[in-house]
Amino acid sequence: MCDQRQVKLPKSTIANVKIFNAKSLPAVAGIALMSLGACAKAPAPSGYDDPHEVKNRRTHAANVDLDKIFVSPASNAYGEVLPRPARDAVELFSDNAGLPGVVANNILQGNIEDAAHNAVRFLFNSTFGLLGIFDVATDIGLEERKSDFGETLHVWGAPEGDYVVLPFFGPSTERDGFGILVDFVLNPLSLALPTEVKHLPKAAYVLSKFGDRYAFGDTIDEFYYSESGYELMQLYYLDSRRYELGIEVEDDELEDIYDAYDG
């Protein structure tokens, strides 16, 4: 537990604080956020209530239409034109380009071990793996330790929020929806790259999703176009996301996704 006692600073320490300039503030803020994260604990979610069901179903239907009209045909064309090795290279490049963001989230969570691990992985794959199109790091035990800003918010104590369906991205929660936005817009690598190539990681990310849609097309079609597709995707997302975050939910209403699917 965190110590809630008041701490009195020596006068010398208070005096030293006055010499901090504006450049010191980001570091101080980062340390403060990590300290808060160490003390915080997000409340465990319960069940899968859907207070925005009407709006969510409309967005889900729009996503299904978008998939039928554009995403699925474009993914099939992408998969048929590009051979498997080329698609794999795009996906590996996208994953590698996203690693600086993962490292940033590891640091914000106070997880220095995973931050160092992922940073070394990025260094190896960016050099020996030719900007990440080859995954040489996994072969030497440096597999990616995934994280995202939604998990960072969870570590900081932010509640899950309501279940929402996002345009294009699909099932999410209020907390994870904000996390997706931050991760997508504020990738540290995109911010550091020259203007002419700064959007390359985002383009690779989108292409990798087309590759996923092509590779898992039958399974996605079964979810999307079944009569109970909305409910299945809601159950699957909440169940798997909570498992990823290590949340133990003792709730009889949270059915196992496979039982729900079979039933």
Tab-separated table of N, CA and C in Angstrom, residues 95-96 99-100 102-107 110-126 135-147:
chain	number	residue	atom	x	y	z
A	95	ASP	N	4.975	-3.522	-36.882
A	95	ASP	CA	5.168	-3.856	-35.466
A	95	ASP	C	6.418	-3.174	-34.915
A	96	ASN	N	7.486	-3.185	-35.708
A	96	ASN	CA	8.737	-2.573	-35.255
A	96	ASN	C	8.588	-1.058	-35.128
A	99	LEU	N	7.070	-0.014	-31.884
A	99	LEU	CA	7.764	-0.331	-30.627
A	99	LEU	C	8.150	0.891	-29.793
A	100	PRO	N	8.587	2.018	-30.392
A	100	PRO	CA	8.874	3.186	-29.543
A	100	PRO	C	7.665	3.614	-28.706
A	102	VAL	N	5.382	1.527	-27.614
A	102	VAL	CA	5.271	0.504	-26.563
A	102	VAL	C	6.268	0.807	-25.446
A	103	VAL	N	7.484	1.178	-25.830
A	103	VAL	CA	8.507	1.531	-24.833
A	103	VAL	C	8.045	2.720	-23.994
A	104	ALA	N	7.457	3.720	-24.658
A	104	ALA	CA	6.963	4.889	-23.927
A	104	ALA	C	5.893	4.482	-22.920
A	105	ASN	N	5.000	3.580	-23.313
A	105	ASN	CA	3.974	3.113	-22.381
A	105	ASN	C	4.574	2.297	-21.246
A	106	ASN	N	5.578	1.465	-21.554
A	106	ASN	CA	6.262	0.732	-20.489
A	106	ASN	C	6.830	1.685	-19.448
A	107	ILE	N	7.448	2.774	-19.912
A	107	ILE	CA	8.042	3.745	-18.995
A	107	ILE	C	6.956	4.441	-18.176
A	110	GLY	N	5.900	2.541	-15.358
A	110	GLY	CA	6.937	2.226	-14.385
A	110	GLY	C	7.544	0.855	-14.595
A	111	ASN	N	7.328	0.258	-15.771
A	111	ASN	CA	7.835	-1.078	-16.073
A	111	ASN	C	9.150	-0.943	-16.845
A	112	ILE	N	10.212	-0.664	-16.127
A	112	ILE	CA	11.502	-0.385	-16.747
A	112	ILE	C	12.097	-1.639	-17.392
A	113	GLU	N	11.833	-2.794	-16.820
A	113	GLU	CA	12.371	-4.042	-17.391
A	113	GLU	C	11.838	-4.268	-18.808
A	114	ASP	N	10.505	-4.147	-18.984
A	114	ASP	CA	9.925	-4.334	-20.316
A	114	ASP	C	10.339	-3.215	-21.260
A	115	ALA	N	10.506	-1.997	-20.731
A	115	ALA	CA	10.949	-0.879	-21.567
A	115	ALA	C	12.330	-1.156	-22.140
A	116	ALA	N	13.242	-1.626	-21.304
A	116	ALA	CA	14.594	-1.943	-21.768
A	116	ALA	C	14.570	-3.107	-22.751
A	117	HIS	N	13.779	-4.118	-22.447
A	117	HIS	CA	13.667	-5.291	-23.317
A	117	HIS	C	13.175	-4.889	-24.703
A	118	ASN	N	12.089	-4.107	-24.759
A	118	ASN	CA	11.528	-3.690	-26.043
A	118	ASN	C	12.440	-2.718	-26.784
A	119	ALA	N	13.163	-1.885	-26.037
A	119	ALA	CA	14.098	-0.954	-26.669
A	119	ALA	C	15.234	-1.707	-27.358
A	120	VAL	N	15.760	-2.742	-26.705
A	120	VAL	CA	16.821	-3.547	-27.312
A	120	VAL	C	16.280	-4.300	-28.526
A	121	ARG	N	15.049	-4.792	-28.419
A	121	ARG	CA	14.421	-5.459	-29.564
A	121	ARG	C	14.327	-4.502	-30.752
A	122	PHE	N	13.885	-3.267	-30.487
A	122	PHE	CA	13.770	-2.273	-31.552
A	122	PHE	C	15.131	-1.992	-32.185
A	123	LEU	N	16.154	-1.883	-31.363
A	123	LEU	CA	17.504	-1.616	-31.859
A	123	LEU	C	17.994	-2.748	-32.760
A	124	PHE	N	17.794	-4.002	-32.331
A	124	PHE	CA	18.251	-5.143	-33.121
A	124	PHE	C	17.497	-5.237	-34.451
A	125	ASN	N	16.172	-5.136	-34.394
A	125	ASN	CA	15.393	-5.303	-35.621
A	125	ASN	C	15.530	-4.114	-36.569
A	126	SER	N	15.796	-2.931	-36.018
A	126	SER	CA	15.965	-1.754	-36.871
A	126	SER	C	17.308	-1.744	-37.586
A	135	ASP	N	12.533	-10.245	-38.483
A	135	ASP	CA	12.489	-10.314	-37.020
A	135	ASP	C	13.641	-11.171	-36.513
A	136	VAL	N	14.791	-10.539	-36.344
A	136	VAL	CA	15.965	-11.264	-35.845
A	136	VAL	C	15.986	-11.294	-34.319
A	137	ALA	N	15.231	-10.391	-33.686
A	137	ALA	CA	15.276	-10.280	-32.227
A	137	ALA	C	14.596	-11.461	-31.546
A	138	THR	N	13.488	-11.925	-32.112
A	138	THR	CA	12.780	-13.043	-31.495
A	138	THR	C	13.649	-14.286	-31.438
A	139	ASP	N	14.476	-14.466	-32.460
A	139	ASP	CA	15.342	-15.648	-32.518
A	139	ASP	C	16.364	-15.689	-31.382
A	140	ILE	N	16.657	-14.527	-30.790
A	140	ILE	CA	17.621	-14.500	-29.683
A	140	ILE	C	16.922	-14.212	-28.344
A	141	GLY	N	15.615	-14.461	-28.318
A	141	GLY	CA	14.872	-14.347	-27.063
A	141	GLY	C	14.323	-12.974	-26.747
A	142	LEU	N	14.300	-12.083	-27.747
A	142	LEU	CA	13.786	-10.731	-27.513
A	142	LEU	C	12.425	-10.570	-28.184
A	143	GLU	N	11.457	-11.378	-27.751
A	143	GLU	CA	10.112	-11.256	-28.291
A	143	GLU	C	9.473	-9.953	-27.809
A	144	GLU	N	8.488	-9.459	-28.548
A	144	GLU	CA	7.851	-8.203	-28.150
A	144	GLU	C	6.987	-8.413	-26.909
A	145	ARG	N	7.096	-7.505	-25.963
A	145	ARG	CA	6.237	-7.494	-24.777
A	145	ARG	C	5.228	-6.357	-24.972
A	146	LYS	N	4.054	-6.717	-25.425
A	146	LYS	CA	3.081	-5.747	-25.903
A	146	LYS	C	2.518	-4.887	-24.774
A	147	SER	N	2.181	-3.672	-25.141
A	147	SER	CA	1.501	-2.751	-24.229
A	147	SER	C	0.889	-1.640	-25.067
